[in-house]
Amino acid sequence: MKRIICDGDALGSMRFDEGVEPTARPDECLVRVHSFSLNRGEVAMAGGCPKGSPIGWDLAGTVETAAASGGPPVGTRVVAFSARMEGWAEQVAIPVDCLAEVPDNVELGMAATLPVAGLTALYCLEKGTRLLGNSLLVTGANGGVGLFALRLGSLMGAHVVAQIRSAAAEQLVRDSGAQNVVVTEDGSGCEKYGPYRLIVDGVGGNQFGALLPLVDKAGVLVSYGVTGGASAQIAIHPDLFGGPGQRSVYGLNLYSERELAPISEGLSRLLPLVADGRLRSHVDREASWDETPQIAADLLERKFSGKAVLYTS
């Protein structure tokens, strides 16, 4: 069975390998993979994982062997999250609570972009309250999570503000639902449209400290990534708890969120939005999975926005 594995110590280093066909547990389906999408998180981890480790969270395909415990029958088109990071392979064993049936009018390649980016955006937004008519700031807004957050924030009725690093992405984020755009690498300028009921931040670093004072009373800053660095300097007082109303900071991790609600439930909420055209992923790259190492490198180097989808055949 052909699969992609981590290879060496270099960031994003990976290669193809012949592995053993997976054996499904009673609560797992065996899925024949049609396509998968890339996320910065897993690609960045490829160099730090033990050599020979499998890789890949997001996938879509067809049930080849149904789970003994129940679930979708053979032939069902599904999208799934591989919690064991085994998704970039010809076949994958997936627990039934980590997959959802794909509607007939949704392409599998499009569905494959949903698990990590779509669910992360959804769960980030749901940490906010009273978004209707209030301001939402999405940082790193032209990334996979950011673009989903813009679209979902618009559907929730928020006044959506996008922060991006380059003006080249401005039209993309506006097309995705941003009503205002701030081009900055350090958070400066975002105060113009604040304070914010919710900030969805995937950048971290020094920008994190600049964003905290922009959170409105009883608002929340949700951090789901640290592409700008894992350390930040913040003023605890008054930025965090000064003045009336308590501001909150929430660190979001999809594995932890999975303990609150199954992946299948979240995917089943997103898929109807895709099916009726209200939610769509921006897919910048589509290619054979033979090109995965190069496209992964391009992702790390920020050579494209949104998602990349790779096809196994």
Tab-separated table of N, CA and C in Angstrom, residues 235-308:
chain	number	residue	atom	x	y	z
A	235	ALA	N	0.475	42.713	28.544
A	235	ALA	CA	0.229	43.474	29.759
A	235	ALA	C	-1.007	42.865	30.418
A	236	ILE	N	-0.789	42.148	31.514
A	236	ILE	CA	-1.913	41.459	32.155
A	236	ILE	C	-2.934	42.462	32.682
A	237	HIS	N	-2.443	43.565	33.213
A	237	HIS	CA	-3.339	44.632	33.654
A	237	HIS	C	-2.917	45.924	32.961
A	238	PRO	N	-3.794	46.647	32.273
A	238	PRO	CA	-5.247	46.440	32.273
A	238	PRO	C	-5.770	45.634	31.102
A	239	ASP	N	-4.898	45.159	30.234
A	239	ASP	CA	-5.372	44.575	28.982
A	239	ASP	C	-6.244	43.350	29.166
A	240	LEU	N	-5.969	42.545	30.186
A	240	LEU	CA	-6.735	41.317	30.352
A	240	LEU	C	-7.952	41.510	31.241
A	241	PHE	N	-7.764	42.153	32.401
A	241	PHE	CA	-8.911	42.247	33.312
A	241	PHE	C	-9.193	43.664	33.785
A	242	GLY	N	-8.697	44.664	33.083
A	242	GLY	CA	-8.993	46.039	33.455
A	242	GLY	C	-10.357	46.486	32.979
A	243	GLY	N	-10.996	47.374	33.731
A	243	GLY	CA	-12.277	47.924	33.318
A	243	GLY	C	-13.418	46.947	33.518
A	244	PRO	N	-14.657	47.393	33.253
A	244	PRO	CA	-15.823	46.516	33.433
A	244	PRO	C	-15.858	45.400	32.399
A	245	GLY	N	-16.259	44.232	32.812
A	245	GLY	CA	-16.358	43.103	31.892
A	245	GLY	C	-15.036	42.381	31.752
A	246	GLN	N	-15.061	41.091	31.867
A	246	GLN	CA	-13.838	40.308	31.821
A	246	GLN	C	-13.535	39.834	30.409
A	247	ARG	N	-12.332	40.087	29.960
A	247	ARG	CA	-11.877	39.558	28.677
A	247	ARG	C	-11.299	38.172	28.911
A	248	SER	N	-11.402	37.306	27.908
A	248	SER	CA	-10.930	35.931	28.048
A	248	SER	C	-9.957	35.587	26.937
A	249	VAL	N	-9.063	34.661	27.228
A	249	VAL	CA	-8.169	34.078	26.231
A	249	VAL	C	-8.412	32.575	26.228
A	250	TYR	N	-8.606	32.003	25.031
A	250	TYR	CA	-8.899	30.580	24.915
A	250	TYR	C	-7.931	29.954	23.926
A	251	GLY	N	-7.226	28.919	24.352
A	251	GLY	CA	-6.336	28.189	23.465
A	251	GLY	C	-7.063	26.993	22.874
A	252	LEU	N	-7.247	26.992	21.561
A	252	LEU	CA	-8.062	25.955	20.927
A	252	LEU	C	-7.192	24.913	20.228
A	253	ASN	N	-7.479	23.670	20.525
A	253	ASN	CA	-6.793	22.527	19.925
A	253	ASN	C	-7.857	21.546	19.464
A	254	LEU	N	-7.796	21.133	18.210
A	254	LEU	CA	-8.853	20.293	17.654
A	254	LEU	C	-8.965	18.956	18.395
A	255	TYR	N	-7.855	18.423	18.870
A	255	TYR	CA	-7.908	17.164	19.613
A	255	TYR	C	-8.700	17.341	20.910
A	256	SER	N	-8.509	18.471	21.582
A	256	SER	CA	-9.261	18.730	22.810
A	256	SER	C	-10.731	18.963	22.506
A	257	GLU	N	-11.013	19.696	21.426
A	257	GLU	CA	-12.402	19.939	21.048
A	257	GLU	C	-13.116	18.637	20.701
A	258	ARG	N	-12.353	17.675	20.195
A	258	ARG	CA	-12.925	16.375	19.848
A	258	ARG	C	-13.495	15.676	21.076
A	259	GLU	N	-12.963	16.004	22.259
A	259	GLU	CA	-13.479	15.412	23.491
A	259	GLU	C	-14.814	16.028	23.891
A	260	LEU	N	-15.107	17.221	23.383
A	260	LEU	CA	-16.367	17.901	23.692
A	260	LEU	C	-17.475	17.498	22.735
A	261	ALA	N	-17.107	17.222	21.479
A	261	ALA	CA	-18.095	16.814	20.465
A	261	ALA	C	-17.368	15.997	19.410
A	262	PRO	N	-17.973	14.926	18.918
A	262	PRO	CA	-17.295	14.097	17.919
A	262	PRO	C	-17.067	14.850	16.614
A	263	ILE	N	-15.993	14.493	15.940
A	263	ILE	CA	-15.670	15.086	14.646
A	263	ILE	C	-16.834	14.904	13.670
A	264	SER	N	-17.474	13.757	13.717
A	264	SER	CA	-18.582	13.476	12.800
A	264	SER	C	-19.697	14.502	12.948
A	265	GLU	N	-19.960	14.935	14.178
A	265	GLU	CA	-21.026	15.905	14.417
A	265	GLU	C	-20.684	17.251	13.797
A	266	GLY	N	-19.434	17.694	13.984
A	266	GLY	CA	-19.027	18.970	13.409
A	266	GLY	C	-19.039	18.953	11.889
A	267	LEU	N	-18.516	17.887	11.299
A	267	LEU	CA	-18.514	17.778	9.840
A	267	LEU	C	-19.934	17.743	9.280
A	268	SER	N	-20.826	17.085	9.990
A	268	SER	CA	-22.213	16.997	9.531
A	268	SER	C	-22.925	18.341	9.600
A	269	ARG	N	-22.399	19.278	10.382
A	269	ARG	CA	-22.953	20.628	10.425
A	269	ARG	C	-22.400	21.488	9.287
A	270	LEU	N	-21.161	21.236	8.894
A	270	LEU	CA	-20.546	22.039	7.837
A	270	LEU	C	-20.965	21.591	6.434
A	271	LEU	N	-21.105	20.294	6.237
A	271	LEU	CA	-21.356	19.768	4.898
A	271	LEU	C	-22.634	20.298	4.250
A	272	PRO	N	-23.760	20.456	4.974
A	272	PRO	CA	-24.946	21.041	4.323
A	272	PRO	C	-24.714	22.469	3.842
A	273	LEU	N	-23.868	23.220	4.538
A	273	LEU	CA	-23.554	24.585	4.107
A	273	LEU	C	-22.779	24.564	2.792
A	274	VAL	N	-21.917	23.563	2.642
A	274	VAL	CA	-21.188	23.407	1.380
A	274	VAL	C	-22.151	22.966	0.287
A	275	ALA	N	-23.028	22.039	0.625
A	275	ALA	CA	-23.959	21.495	-0.367
A	275	ALA	C	-24.880	22.558	-0.941
A	276	ASP	N	-25.303	23.532	-0.119
A	276	ASP	CA	-26.223	24.551	-0.640
A	276	ASP	C	-25.510	25.836	-1.063
A	277	GLY	N	-24.179	25.801	-1.091
A	277	GLY	CA	-23.415	26.908	-1.638
A	277	GLY	C	-23.106	28.038	-0.685
A	278	ARG	N	-23.506	27.926	0.586
A	278	ARG	CA	-23.230	29.008	1.533
A	278	ARG	C	-21.802	28.979	2.070
A	279	LEU	N	-21.143	27.846	1.978
A	279	LEU	CA	-19.769	27.710	2.458
A	279	LEU	C	-18.943	27.032	1.383
A	280	ARG	N	-17.809	27.619	1.092
A	280	ARG	CA	-16.935	27.039	0.073
A	280	ARG	C	-15.489	27.284	0.458
A	281	SER	N	-14.659	26.298	0.205
A	281	SER	CA	-13.239	26.435	0.478
A	281	SER	C	-12.532	27.044	-0.728
A	282	HIS	N	-11.548	27.899	-0.453
A	282	HIS	CA	-10.719	28.423	-1.534
A	282	HIS	C	-9.572	27.440	-1.761
A	283	VAL	N	-9.643	26.706	-2.859
A	283	VAL	CA	-8.607	25.722	-3.199
A	283	VAL	C	-7.673	26.349	-4.215
A	284	ASP	N	-6.452	26.620	-3.799
A	284	ASP	CA	-5.481	27.289	-4.661
A	284	ASP	C	-4.665	26.306	-5.485
A	285	ARG	N	-4.439	25.111	-4.945
A	285	ARG	CA	-3.632	24.110	-5.643
A	285	ARG	C	-4.381	22.781	-5.685
A	286	GLU	N	-4.432	22.160	-6.863
A	286	GLU	CA	-4.932	20.805	-7.028
A	286	GLU	C	-3.920	20.038	-7.870
A	287	ALA	N	-3.558	18.838	-7.422
A	287	ALA	CA	-2.529	18.084	-8.135
A	287	ALA	C	-2.571	16.621	-7.721
A	288	SER	N	-1.815	15.813	-8.440
A	288	SER	CA	-1.619	14.420	-8.045
A	288	SER	C	-0.824	14.388	-6.738
A	289	TRP	N	-1.080	13.372	-5.937
A	289	TRP	CA	-0.360	13.309	-4.663
A	289	TRP	C	1.134	13.051	-4.856
A	290	ASP	N	1.535	12.733	-6.083
A	290	ASP	CA	2.970	12.623	-6.361
A	290	ASP	C	3.679	13.956	-6.120
A	291	GLU	N	2.939	15.055	-6.179
A	291	GLU	CA	3.515	16.391	-5.996
A	291	GLU	C	3.422	16.889	-4.557
A	292	THR	N	2.991	16.043	-3.645
A	292	THR	CA	2.784	16.469	-2.260
A	292	THR	C	4.011	17.118	-1.626
A	293	PRO	N	5.211	16.527	-1.715
A	293	PRO	CA	6.362	17.166	-1.053
A	293	PRO	C	6.616	18.593	-1.525
A	294	GLN	N	6.496	18.849	-2.831
A	294	GLN	CA	6.748	20.196	-3.337
A	294	GLN	C	5.656	21.165	-2.909
A	295	ILE	N	4.395	20.742	-2.981
A	295	ILE	CA	3.304	21.634	-2.589
A	295	ILE	C	3.342	21.890	-1.087
A	296	ALA	N	3.754	20.902	-0.316
A	296	ALA	CA	3.922	21.104	1.122
A	296	ALA	C	4.984	22.167	1.399
A	297	ALA	N	6.075	22.120	0.647
A	297	ALA	CA	7.122	23.134	0.800
A	297	ALA	C	6.602	24.517	0.432
A	298	ASP	N	5.801	24.595	-0.622
A	298	ASP	CA	5.212	25.875	-1.026
A	298	ASP	C	4.281	26.414	0.052
A	299	LEU	N	3.561	25.521	0.716
A	299	LEU	CA	2.668	25.932	1.796
A	299	LEU	C	3.463	26.565	2.937
A	300	LEU	N	4.545	25.925	3.323
A	300	LEU	CA	5.378	26.456	4.402
A	300	LEU	C	5.990	27.803	4.032
A	301	GLU	N	6.267	27.989	2.754
A	301	GLU	CA	6.878	29.241	2.292
A	301	GLU	C	5.841	30.295	1.910
A	302	ARG	N	4.572	30.025	2.201
A	302	ARG	CA	3.467	30.964	1.960
A	302	ARG	C	3.359	31.373	0.486
A	303	LYS	N	3.538	30.415	-0.398
A	303	LYS	CA	3.471	30.716	-1.830
A	303	LYS	C	2.047	30.685	-2.372
A	304	PHE	N	1.084	30.302	-1.545
A	304	PHE	CA	-0.303	30.339	-1.982
A	304	PHE	C	-1.218	30.527	-0.775
A	305	SER	N	-2.449	30.936	-1.047
A	305	SER	CA	-3.453	31.135	0.000
A	305	SER	C	-4.449	29.978	-0.004
A	306	GLY	N	-5.162	29.834	1.102
A	306	GLY	CA	-6.202	28.826	1.149
A	306	GLY	C	-5.651	27.418	1.232
A	307	LYS	N	-6.302	26.498	0.510
A	307	LYS	CA	-6.018	25.074	0.651
A	307	LYS	C	-5.398	24.482	-0.607
A	308	ALA	N	-4.714	23.355	-0.401
A	308	ALA	CA	-4.220	22.530	-1.494
A	308	ALA	C	-4.865	21.154	-1.374
